[in-house]
mmCIF file of C-alpha atoms in Angstrom:
data_model
loop_
_atom_site.group_PDB
_atom_site.id
_atom_site.type_symbol
_atom_site.label_atom_id
_atom_site.label_comp_id
_atom_site.label_asym_id
_atom_site.label_seq_id
_atom_site.Cartn_x
_atom_site.Cartn_y
_atom_site.Cartn_z
ATOM 1 C CA MET A 1 -1.234 -1.237 -20.225
ATOM 2 C CA ARG A 2 1.723 0.371 -18.473
ATOM 3 C CA ASN A 3 2.653 1.332 -14.984
ATOM 4 C CA ILE A 4 1.479 4.648 -13.541
ATOM 5 C CA ALA A 5 4.768 5.923 -12.171
ATOM 6 C CA ASP A 6 8.086 4.553 -10.982
ATOM 7 C CA LEU A 7 7.801 6.473 -7.678
ATOM 8 C CA PRO A 8 11.484 7.284 -7.054
ATOM 9 C CA LEU A 9 12.254 8.717 -3.611
ATOM 10 C CA HIS A 10 12.287 12.514 -3.883
ATOM 11 C CA GLY A 11 13.177 15.094 -1.262
ATOM 12 C CA GLY A 12 12.187 18.748 -1.257
ATOM 13 C CA HIS A 13 8.928 20.435 -0.320
ATOM 14 C CA VAL A 14 5.877 22.098 -1.827
ATOM 15 C CA PRO A 15 6.270 25.910 -1.960
ATOM 16 C CA ALA A 16 3.717 27.879 0.052
ATOM 17 C CA TRP A 17 2.119 29.529 -3.008
ATOM 18 C CA LEU A 18 1.423 26.096 -4.513
ATOM 19 C CA ALA A 19 0.357 24.414 -1.255
ATOM 20 C CA GLN A 20 -2.285 27.111 -0.757
ATOM 21 C CA ARG A 21 -3.777 26.387 -4.176
ATOM 22 C CA MET A 22 -3.509 22.628 -3.700
ATOM 23 C CA ARG A 23 -5.576 22.790 -0.511
ATOM 24 C CA LYS A 24 -8.357 24.731 -2.234
ATOM 25 C CA LEU A 25 -8.475 22.467 -5.267
ATOM 26 C CA THR A 26 -8.293 19.291 -3.142
ATOM 27 C CA LYS A 27 -11.310 20.392 -1.114
ATOM 28 C CA LEU A 28 -13.336 21.200 -4.229
ATOM 29 C CA VAL A 29 -12.570 17.862 -5.910
ATOM 30 C CA LEU A 30 -13.552 15.996 -2.732
ATOM 31 C CA VAL A 31 -16.817 17.915 -2.378
ATOM 32 C CA LEU A 32 -17.768 17.172 -5.987
ATOM 33 C CA ALA A 33 -16.708 13.513 -5.695
ATOM 34 C CA VAL A 34 -18.860 12.938 -2.596
ATOM 35 C CA GLU A 35 -21.814 14.713 -4.218
ATOM 36 C CA GLU A 36 -21.458 12.522 -7.286
ATOM 37 C CA TYR A 37 -20.502 9.137 -5.826
ATOM 38 C CA GLY A 38 -21.169 9.294 -2.072
ATOM 39 C CA THR A 39 -18.569 8.583 0.594
ATOM 40 C CA LYS A 40 -18.209 4.920 -0.342
ATOM 41 C CA GLY A 41 -17.653 5.907 -3.965
ATOM 42 C CA LEU A 42 -14.937 8.337 -2.881
ATOM 43 C CA LEU A 43 -13.188 5.587 -0.898
ATOM 44 C CA GLU A 44 -13.391 3.238 -3.893
ATOM 45 C CA ARG A 45 -11.664 5.872 -5.996
ATOM 46 C CA LEU A 46 -8.948 6.628 -3.443
ATOM 47 C CA SER A 47 -8.170 2.896 -3.452
ATOM 48 C CA ASP A 48 -7.833 2.968 -7.246
ATOM 49 C CA PRO A 49 -4.203 3.892 -8.120
ATOM 50 C CA VAL A 50 -5.235 5.475 -11.430
ATOM 51 C CA TRP A 51 -7.782 7.788 -9.792
ATOM 52 C CA PHE A 52 -5.438 8.580 -6.909
ATOM 53 C CA GLN A 53 -2.575 9.397 -9.274
ATOM 54 C CA ALA A 54 -4.874 11.472 -11.495
ATOM 55 C CA PHE A 55 -5.928 13.438 -8.385
ATOM 56 C CA ASN A 56 -2.248 13.988 -7.604
ATOM 57 C CA ASN A 57 -1.562 15.160 -11.160
ATOM 58 C CA VAL A 58 -4.533 17.519 -11.250
ATOM 59 C CA ILE A 59 -3.428 19.401 -8.112
ATOM 60 C CA GLY A 60 0.055 19.904 -9.616
ATOM 61 C CA MET A 61 2.187 17.429 -7.650
ATOM 62 C CA ASP A 62 5.040 15.587 -9.418
ATOM 63 C CA TRP A 63 3.663 12.737 -11.521
ATOM 64 C CA ASP A 64 6.507 10.291 -10.737
ATOM 65 C CA SER A 65 7.565 11.017 -7.159
ATOM 66 C CA SER A 66 7.216 9.229 -3.819
ATOM 67 C CA GLY A 67 5.809 12.570 -2.658
ATOM 68 C CA SER A 68 2.797 12.033 -4.920
ATOM 69 C CA THR A 69 1.524 9.736 -2.163
ATOM 70 C CA THR A 70 2.539 11.607 0.971
ATOM 71 C CA VAL A 71 1.605 15.113 -0.217
ATOM 72 C CA THR A 72 -1.671 14.147 -1.907
ATOM 73 C CA ALA A 73 -2.826 11.970 1.000
ATOM 74 C CA GLY A 74 -1.872 14.741 3.426
ATOM 75 C CA MET A 75 -3.869 17.318 1.466
ATOM 76 C CA ILE A 76 -6.865 14.991 1.351
ATOM 77 C CA LYS A 77 -6.686 14.268 5.087
ATOM 78 C CA ASP A 78 -6.488 17.968 5.906
ATOM 79 C CA ALA A 79 -9.463 18.802 3.675
ATOM 80 C CA LEU A 80 -11.611 16.002 5.102
ATOM 81 C CA TRP A 81 -11.050 17.256 8.645
ATOM 82 C CA ARG A 82 -11.852 20.844 7.635
ATOM 83 C CA GLU A 83 -15.048 19.865 5.797
ATOM 84 C CA GLU A 84 -17.850 17.620 7.051
ATOM 85 C CA LEU A 85 -18.305 15.306 4.101
ATOM 86 C CA GLY A 86 -19.066 12.126 6.053
ATOM 87 C CA VAL A 87 -15.542 10.728 5.772
ATOM 88 C CA LYS A 88 -12.317 11.379 7.695
ATOM 89 C CA ALA A 89 -8.700 10.203 7.547
ATOM 90 C CA ALA A 90 -6.197 9.035 10.165
ATOM 91 C CA GLY A 91 -2.440 8.576 10.050
ATOM 92 C CA GLY A 92 0.137 9.953 7.661
ATOM 93 C CA LYS A 93 3.877 9.909 7.121
ATOM 94 C CA GLY A 94 6.416 8.771 9.718
ATOM 95 C CA LYS A 95 5.374 9.680 13.261
ATOM 96 C CA LYS A 96 1.884 10.587 12.092
ATOM 97 C CA SER A 97 1.292 6.978 11.047
ATOM 98 C CA ARG A 98 1.765 5.868 14.659
ATOM 99 C CA ALA A 99 -1.104 8.144 15.708
ATOM 100 C CA THR A 100 -3.535 6.172 13.521
ATOM 101 C CA PRO A 101 -5.163 4.109 16.334
ATOM 102 C CA GLU A 102 -6.031 7.143 18.461
ATOM 103 C CA GLU A 103 -7.262 9.127 15.463
ATOM 104 C CA LEU A 104 -9.436 6.188 14.379
ATOM 105 C CA LYS A 105 -10.989 6.131 17.833
ATOM 106 C CA THR A 106 -11.831 9.833 17.464
ATOM 107 C CA ILE A 107 -13.397 9.265 14.030
ATOM 108 C CA ALA A 108 -15.338 6.223 15.247
ATOM 109 C CA GLU A 109 -16.725 8.223 18.167
ATOM 110 C CA LEU A 110 -17.745 11.014 15.795
ATOM 111 C CA TYR A 111 -19.608 8.563 13.544
ATOM 112 C CA GLU A 112 -20.872 6.331 16.404
ATOM 113 C CA LEU A 113 -18.886 3.290 15.250
ATOM 114 C CA ASP A 114 -17.020 0.638 17.238
ATOM 115 C CA PRO A 115 -13.347 1.611 16.795
ATOM 116 C CA GLU A 116 -11.778 -1.778 17.550
ATOM 117 C CA PRO A 117 -12.393 -3.471 14.154
ATOM 118 C CA TYR A 118 -10.796 -0.512 12.372
ATOM 119 C CA VAL A 119 -7.804 -0.312 14.721
ATOM 120 C CA ARG A 120 -7.258 -4.044 14.138
ATOM 121 C CA THR A 121 -7.608 -3.587 10.372
ATOM 122 C CA SER A 122 -5.046 -0.770 10.437
ATOM 123 C CA ARG A 123 -2.544 -3.004 12.254
ATOM 124 C CA LEU A 124 -3.270 -5.950 9.990
ATOM 125 C CA VAL A 125 -2.845 -4.191 6.638
ATOM 126 C CA ALA A 126 0.448 -2.753 7.897
ATOM 127 C CA LYS A 127 1.613 -6.235 8.953
ATOM 128 C CA VAL A 128 0.612 -7.707 5.589
ATOM 129 C CA ASP A 129 2.635 -5.138 3.657
ATOM 130 C CA THR A 130 5.734 -5.397 5.866
ATOM 131 C CA VAL A 131 5.730 -9.073 6.881
ATOM 132 C CA ALA A 132 3.373 -11.234 4.799
ATOM 133 C CA LEU A 133 4.386 -9.615 1.496
ATOM 134 C CA GLN A 134 8.113 -8.898 1.262
ATOM 135 C CA THR A 135 9.722 -7.107 -1.661
ATOM 136 C CA GLY A 136 12.379 -5.039 0.106
ATOM 137 C CA TYR A 137 10.133 -2.068 0.954
ATOM 138 C CA GLN A 138 9.782 -0.679 4.490
ATOM 139 C CA LEU A 139 6.517 1.112 5.277
ATOM 140 C CA TYR A 140 6.807 4.773 6.255
ATOM 141 C CA HIS A 141 3.375 6.124 5.309
ATOM 142 C CA HIS A 142 -0.076 4.838 6.334
ATOM 143 C CA VAL A 143 -3.362 6.711 5.882
ATOM 144 C CA PHE A 144 -6.676 5.125 6.881
ATOM 145 C CA PHE A 145 -9.912 6.598 5.439
ATOM 146 C CA LEU A 146 -13.174 5.830 7.288
ATOM 147 C CA ASP A 147 -16.681 7.010 6.424
ATOM 148 C CA GLU A 148 -19.804 7.380 8.571
ATOM 149 C CA GLU A 149 -21.218 4.099 7.231
ATOM 150 C CA GLY A 150 -18.158 2.106 8.297
ATOM 151 C CA ASN A 151 -16.580 1.754 4.848
ATOM 152 C CA TRP A 152 -12.799 2.089 4.787
ATOM 153 C CA ALA A 153 -9.789 2.422 2.525
ATOM 154 C CA VAL A 154 -6.054 2.466 3.202
ATOM 155 C CA VAL A 155 -3.264 4.023 1.159
ATOM 156 C CA GLN A 156 0.196 3.176 2.462
ATOM 157 C CA GLN A 157 3.663 3.398 1.016
ATOM 158 C CA GLY A 158 6.990 1.676 1.551
ATOM 159 C CA MET A 159 10.500 2.671 0.563
ATOM 160 C CA ASN A 160 13.554 0.757 -0.591
ATOM 161 C CA GLU A 161 16.412 3.031 0.438
ATOM 162 C CA ALA A 162 19.080 1.015 -1.374
ATOM 163 C CA GLU A 163 17.238 1.341 -4.700
ATOM 164 C CA ARG A 164 15.825 4.821 -3.908
ATOM 165 C CA MET A 165 12.339 3.684 -4.914
ATOM 166 C CA ALA A 166 8.865 3.637 -3.326
ATOM 167 C CA ARG A 167 5.852 1.340 -3.647
ATOM 168 C CA ARG A 168 2.215 2.228 -2.899
ATOM 169 C CA PHE A 169 -0.355 -0.221 -1.503
ATOM 170 C CA HIS A 170 -4.111 0.401 -1.944
ATOM 171 C CA TRP A 171 -6.807 -1.329 0.144
ATOM 172 C CA PHE A 172 -10.600 -1.091 0.126
ATOM 173 C CA ASP A 173 -13.116 -2.852 2.430
ATOM 174 C CA ALA A 174 -11.155 -6.118 2.210
ATOM 175 C CA LYS A 175 -13.224 -9.194 3.090
ATOM 176 C CA THR A 176 -10.045 -11.232 3.574
ATOM 177 C CA PHE A 177 -6.592 -10.045 4.559
ATOM 178 C CA ILE A 178 -4.708 -13.226 3.704
ATOM 179 C CA LEU A 179 -5.732 -14.225 0.146
ATOM 180 C CA ASP A 180 -4.971 -11.636 -2.576
ATOM 181 C CA PRO A 181 -6.302 -8.855 -0.332
ATOM 182 C CA HIS A 182 -5.056 -5.706 -2.092
ATOM 183 C CA ASN A 183 -7.176 -3.534 -4.300
ATOM 184 C CA ALA A 184 -3.978 -2.579 -6.142
ATOM 185 C CA ILE A 185 -0.223 -2.137 -5.701
ATOM 186 C CA SER A 186 1.654 0.565 -7.600
ATOM 187 C CA GLY A 187 5.376 0.477 -8.303
ATOM 188 C CA LEU A 188 8.049 -1.399 -10.248
ATOM 189 C CA ARG A 189 7.483 -5.134 -10.564
ATOM 190 C CA ARG A 190 10.291 -7.212 -9.102
ATOM 191 C CA GLU A 191 11.541 -10.525 -10.425
ATOM 192 C CA PHE A 192 10.226 -12.235 -7.311
ATOM 193 C CA ALA A 193 8.579 -11.397 -3.983
ATOM 194 C CA LEU A 194 7.952 -13.453 -0.855
ATOM 195 C CA ASN A 195 4.176 -13.427 -1.125
ATOM 196 C CA THR A 196 2.463 -15.418 1.625
ATOM 197 C CA VAL A 197 -0.966 -13.839 1.012
ATOM 198 C CA SER A 198 -1.433 -15.129 -2.523
ATOM 199 C CA LYS A 199 -4.237 -17.603 -3.190
ATOM 200 C CA GLU A 200 -1.427 -19.932 -4.247
ATOM 201 C CA SER A 201 -0.178 -19.889 -0.636
ATOM 202 C CA ARG A 202 -3.141 -21.629 1.052
ATOM 203 C CA ASP A 203 -1.156 -24.836 1.744
ATOM 204 C CA TYR A 204 1.760 -22.731 2.923
ATOM 205 C CA GLN A 205 -0.419 -20.907 5.464
ATOM 206 C CA ARG A 206 -1.943 -24.156 6.799
ATOM 207 C CA THR A 207 1.439 -25.852 7.137
ATOM 208 C CA LEU A 208 2.996 -22.806 8.795
ATOM 209 C CA LEU A 209 0.284 -22.794 11.474
ATOM 210 C CA ASP A 210 1.035 -26.461 12.137
ATOM 211 C CA VAL A 211 4.801 -25.916 12.299
ATOM 212 C CA VAL A 212 4.610 -23.020 14.789
ATOM 213 C CA GLN A 213 2.916 -25.367 17.259
ATOM 214 C CA GLU A 214 6.264 -27.171 17.496
ATOM 215 C CA LYS A 215 8.678 -26.227 20.243
ATOM 216 C CA PRO A 216 10.694 -23.121 19.231
ATOM 217 C CA ARG A 217 13.931 -25.002 19.935
ATOM 218 C CA LYS A 218 13.088 -27.637 17.299
ATOM 219 C CA ILE A 219 12.336 -24.934 14.722
ATOM 220 C CA GLU A 220 15.580 -23.186 15.627
ATOM 221 C CA ARG A 221 17.601 -26.393 15.060
ATOM 222 C CA GLU A 222 16.091 -26.777 11.598
ATOM 223 C CA LEU A 223 17.029 -23.199 10.760
ATOM 224 C CA GLU A 224 20.603 -23.719 11.975
ATOM 225 C CA SER A 225 20.891 -26.743 9.676
ATOM 226 C CA LEU A 226 19.828 -24.604 6.713
ATOM 227 C CA LYS A 227 22.267 -21.843 7.663
ATOM 228 C CA ALA A 228 25.034 -24.440 7.745
ATOM 229 C CA ILE A 229 24.224 -25.357 4.146
ATOM 230 C CA ALA A 230 24.522 -21.679 3.221
ATOM 231 C CA ARG A 231 28.037 -21.729 4.730
ATOM 232 C CA GLY A 232 28.956 -24.799 2.689
ATOM 233 C CA TYR A 233 28.359 -27.507 5.300
ATOM 234 C CA ARG A 234 25.780 -30.287 5.182
ATOM 235 C CA PRO A 235 24.684 -31.463 8.657
ATOM 236 C CA LEU A 236 24.189 -35.207 9.046
ATOM 237 C CA VAL A 237 20.737 -34.676 10.567
ATOM 238 C CA TYR A 238 19.487 -32.656 7.599
ATOM 239 C CA TYR A 239 17.073 -34.490 5.321
ATOM 240 C CA LYS A 240 16.530 -33.134 1.826
ATOM 241 C CA PRO A 241 13.015 -34.185 0.716
ATOM 242 C CA ARG A 242 13.630 -33.777 -3.023
ATOM 243 C CA ASP A 243 16.136 -32.776 -5.658
ATOM 244 C CA VAL A 244 16.414 -28.993 -5.299
ATOM 245 C CA ASP A 245 19.029 -26.310 -5.713
ATOM 246 C CA GLU A 246 19.228 -25.394 -2.033
ATOM 247 C CA VAL A 247 21.886 -22.738 -2.467
ATOM 248 C CA SER A 248 19.881 -20.719 -5.022
ATOM 249 C CA ILE A 249 16.816 -20.870 -2.758
ATOM 250 C CA LEU A 250 18.891 -19.692 0.216
ATOM 251 C CA ARG A 251 20.322 -16.838 -1.846
ATOM 252 C CA ARG A 252 16.822 -15.761 -2.858
ATOM 253 C CA TYR A 253 15.814 -15.463 0.797
ATOM 254 C CA GLU A 254 19.069 -13.736 1.702
ATOM 255 C CA SER A 255 18.386 -11.101 -0.970
ATOM 256 C CA LEU A 256 15.395 -9.988 1.124
ATOM 257 C CA GLY A 257 17.450 -9.672 4.317
ATOM 258 C CA ARG A 258 18.471 -11.701 7.338
ATOM 259 C CA PHE A 259 16.402 -14.614 8.606
ATOM 260 C CA GLU A 260 16.432 -14.803 12.396
ATOM 261 C CA LEU A 261 13.728 -16.322 14.589
ATOM 262 C CA ASN A 262 12.045 -14.315 17.323
ATOM 263 C CA LYS A 263 11.549 -17.224 19.708
ATOM 264 C CA ARG A 264 9.263 -15.182 21.955
ATOM 265 C CA ALA A 265 6.843 -14.677 19.049
ATOM 266 C CA LEU A 266 6.880 -18.431 18.433
ATOM 267 C CA GLU A 267 6.209 -19.060 22.112
ATOM 268 C CA PHE A 268 3.207 -16.720 21.882
ATOM 269 C CA ALA A 269 1.929 -18.699 18.892
ATOM 270 C CA ARG A 270 2.123 -21.944 20.890
ATOM 271 C CA GLU A 271 0.646 -20.483 24.064
ATOM 272 C CA LEU A 272 -2.283 -18.944 22.202
ATOM 273 C CA SER A 273 -2.762 -21.987 19.932
ATOM 274 C CA VAL A 274 -2.981 -19.640 16.964
ATOM 275 C CA ASN A 275 -5.018 -21.369 14.266
ATOM 276 C CA ASN A 276 -5.565 -18.708 11.607
ATOM 277 C CA TYR A 277 -3.080 -16.730 9.566
ATOM 278 C CA GLU A 278 -4.514 -13.298 10.431
ATOM 279 C CA GLU A 279 -3.966 -13.858 14.152
ATOM 280 C CA PHE A 280 -0.508 -15.212 13.428
ATOM 281 C CA LEU A 281 0.472 -12.038 11.542
ATOM 282 C CA LEU A 282 -0.727 -9.903 14.467
ATOM 283 C CA LEU A 283 1.530 -11.694 16.975
ATOM 284 C CA LYS A 284 3.711 -9.300 18.936
ATOM 285 C CA GLY A 285 7.304 -9.576 17.784
ATOM 286 C CA LEU A 286 6.574 -11.229 14.463
ATOM 287 C CA GLY A 287 8.639 -9.351 11.891
ATOM 288 C CA PRO A 288 9.899 -9.910 8.344
ATOM 289 C CA SER A 289 13.041 -11.734 9.490
ATOM 290 C CA THR A 290 11.115 -14.347 11.490
ATOM 291 C CA LEU A 291 8.682 -15.018 8.651
ATOM 292 C CA ARG A 292 11.570 -15.362 6.191
ATOM 293 C CA ALA A 293 13.150 -17.940 8.487
ATOM 294 C CA LEU A 294 9.914 -19.896 8.835
ATOM 295 C CA SER A 295 9.270 -19.735 5.076
ATOM 296 C CA LEU A 296 12.764 -21.041 4.364
ATOM 297 C CA ILE A 297 12.179 -23.982 6.728
ATOM 298 C CA LEU A 298 8.828 -24.751 5.091
ATOM 299 C CA GLU A 299 10.333 -24.662 1.606
ATOM 300 C CA LEU A 300 13.470 -26.725 2.205
ATOM 301 C CA VAL A 301 12.414 -29.034 5.044
ATOM 302 C CA TYR A 302 8.684 -29.537 4.518
ATOM 303 C CA ASP A 303 8.536 -29.020 0.730
ATOM 304 C CA VAL A 304 5.780 -26.396 1.052
ATOM 305 C CA HIS A 305 6.153 -23.205 -0.946
ATOM 306 C CA PRO A 306 4.965 -19.622 -0.581
ATOM 307 C CA SER A 307 4.181 -17.730 -3.771
ATOM 308 C CA TRP A 308 7.085 -15.797 -5.300
ATOM 309 C CA LYS A 309 4.890 -13.755 -7.649
ATOM 310 C CA ASP A 310 5.023 -9.999 -7.199
ATOM 311 C CA PRO A 311 1.389 -8.733 -7.141
ATOM 312 C CA VAL A 312 2.165 -5.264 -8.526
ATOM 313 C CA THR A 313 -0.618 -4.115 -10.858
ATOM 314 C CA HIS A 314 -0.167 -2.271 -14.159
ATOM 315 C CA PRO A 315 -3.165 0.033 -14.690
ATOM 316 C CA PRO A 316 -3.652 2.647 -17.431
ATOM 317 C CA ASP A 317 -1.530 5.784 -17.370
ATOM 318 C CA PRO A 318 -3.174 8.990 -16.009
ATOM 319 C CA PHE A 319 -0.281 11.276 -17.006
ATOM 320 C CA LYS A 320 -2.647 13.382 -19.120
ATOM 321 C CA PHE A 321 -4.056 14.886 -15.919
ATOM 322 C CA THR A 322 -0.762 16.747 -15.404
ATOM 323 C CA TYR A 323 -1.926 19.047 -18.184
ATOM 324 C CA ALA A 324 -4.627 20.505 -15.925
ATOM 325 C CA VAL A 325 -2.340 23.090 -14.305
ATOM 326 C CA GLY A 326 1.200 21.778 -14.912
ATOM 327 C CA GLY A 327 3.640 20.096 -12.512
ATOM 328 C CA LYS A 328 5.576 21.262 -9.464
ATOM 329 C CA ASP A 329 8.860 20.254 -11.116
ATOM 330 C CA LYS A 330 7.883 21.688 -14.523
ATOM 331 C CA VAL A 331 6.676 18.463 -16.180
ATOM 332 C CA PRO A 332 5.006 18.666 -18.646
ATOM 333 C CA PHE A 333 5.250 22.438 -18.048
ATOM 334 C CA PRO A 334 5.649 24.780 -15.029
ATOM 335 C CA ILE A 335 2.580 25.423 -12.862
ATOM 336 C CA ASP A 336 0.337 27.868 -14.705
ATOM 337 C CA LYS A 337 -0.798 30.097 -11.816
ATOM 338 C CA PRO A 338 -3.514 31.980 -13.750
ATOM 339 C CA ALA A 339 -4.948 28.697 -15.061
ATOM 340 C CA TYR A 340 -4.814 27.196 -11.540
ATOM 341 C CA ASP A 341 -6.691 30.151 -10.040
ATOM 342 C CA GLU A 342 -9.216 30.084 -12.881
ATOM 343 C CA LEU A 343 -9.826 26.350 -12.297
ATOM 344 C CA ILE A 344 -10.410 26.960 -8.573
ATOM 345 C CA SER A 345 -12.861 29.780 -9.343
ATOM 346 C CA PHE A 346 -14.682 27.616 -11.879
ATOM 347 C CA LEU A 347 -15.046 24.695 -9.439
ATOM 348 C CA GLU A 348 -16.130 27.002 -6.603
ATOM 349 C CA GLU A 349 -18.877 28.240 -8.885
ATOM 350 C CA LEU A 350 -19.740 24.689 -9.898
ATOM 351 C CA VAL A 351 -20.072 23.544 -6.284
ATOM 352 C CA SER A 352 -22.684 26.216 -5.675
ATOM 353 C CA ARG A 353 -24.760 25.341 -8.766
ATOM 354 C CA HIS A 354 -27.928 23.337 -9.194
ATOM 355 C CA PRO A 355 -27.448 19.568 -9.918
ATOM 356 C CA LYS A 356 -28.856 19.934 -13.465
ATOM 357 C CA GLU A 357 -26.285 22.578 -14.313
ATOM 358 C CA LYS A 358 -23.513 20.360 -12.952
ATOM 359 C CA ALA A 359 -24.673 17.502 -15.164
ATOM 360 C CA LEU A 360 -24.425 19.781 -18.221
ATOM 361 C CA VAL A 361 -20.839 20.711 -17.325
ATOM 362 C CA ARG A 362 -19.921 17.025 -16.908
ATOM 363 C CA ASN A 363 -21.202 16.247 -20.394
ATOM 364 C CA VAL A 364 -19.077 19.043 -21.848
ATOM 365 C CA THR A 365 -15.876 18.001 -20.029
ATOM 366 C CA ARG A 366 -16.140 14.367 -21.178
ATOM 367 C CA ILE A 367 -14.890 15.366 -24.643
ATOM 368 C CA THR A 368 -11.315 15.042 -23.284
ATOM 369 C CA LYS A 369 -11.814 11.382 -22.326
ATOM 370 C CA ASN A 370 -9.981 9.915 -25.330
ATOM 371 C CA TRP A 371 -7.311 12.599 -25.647
ATOM 372 C CA LYS A 372 -3.757 11.210 -25.625
ATOM 373 C CA PHE A 373 -0.772 13.227 -24.451
ATOM 374 C CA PRO A 374 2.466 13.527 -26.486
ATOM 375 C CA GLU A 375 4.683 10.705 -25.209
ATOM 376 C CA GLU A 376 7.856 12.753 -25.586
ATOM 377 C CA GLU A 377 6.584 15.202 -22.939
ATOM 378 C CA LYS A 378 6.445 12.515 -20.259
ATOM 379 C CA ARG A 379 9.882 12.722 -18.681
ATOM 380 C CA ALA A 380 11.344 12.076 -15.238
ATOM 381 C CA THR A 381 11.153 15.034 -12.849
#
């Protein structure tokens, strides 16, 4: 098993001649996928990083670029709004992601669904991947897929500007948002991650909810004591519960960024008597820095630990799908325009055929299932 792609941050754009073909092929793949698997089956596949990356490779986008998420998701969203397939998409990259709540309300009205649970879910999955799970990536892309039956999937992506890398988060109909909630996470595995939504973090979550019922000033004093240790001083009032290497723990937190308390968020937690971790994450003003500070206090003062395991998944490699029409940046070969147009014509014909004829074509195309690509042709774009 190996990772799909490293997802380095890439600039540039898709040329018009290729974008036109991508839109046509994206629509045809979606039509066939819904016919074959239904809308829920399509959402399951979009939340599978292998299927999503294979889709990206088939339409000719770079196999190893951050743009494989933003361009492919954008093409899919556009096609779903142009076609009535029983599923739509909200959000997108940058400013478009902030339009997600209003777009979800439009979709919910179209499908006669209550929009509020989906708007809340959109906020919550974004909070989980920026606050509850911290690996140095800042979200900049969020697309929410919703079908007429109320099934949903989310594909969102964060960037680490210092390392020039991206990480993609996949969600599907999560029953819990606070205990190993992701369907998959694609990117480079880090040595450690502040992971407060691991099943190993149950005690951490319970203790945190107890601690935030304390007066914010008391919590702030504990944090100041820990900061003093980082500066080389040991306050007389500080009690170390066990034999630990405090400095190395402090450095680990510092590697993720500053830890400063938003006292107003803590006041909200007390006023509202927040008693579950989902509601805590949704508190206004609760950001990564505040959670880092609280986690540090829990670890060094209360001897309660979050998980530090990075939940990145390592699925099979779908690079072979780049051989469908080639890649935008010429890996494994330049886009083959005649082959691309022929593929579009073939699929347009297939869409119009009788189900029995489609089944025959599927049986023929399965002969490529076990084909393996030449490893030397897989190179960075």
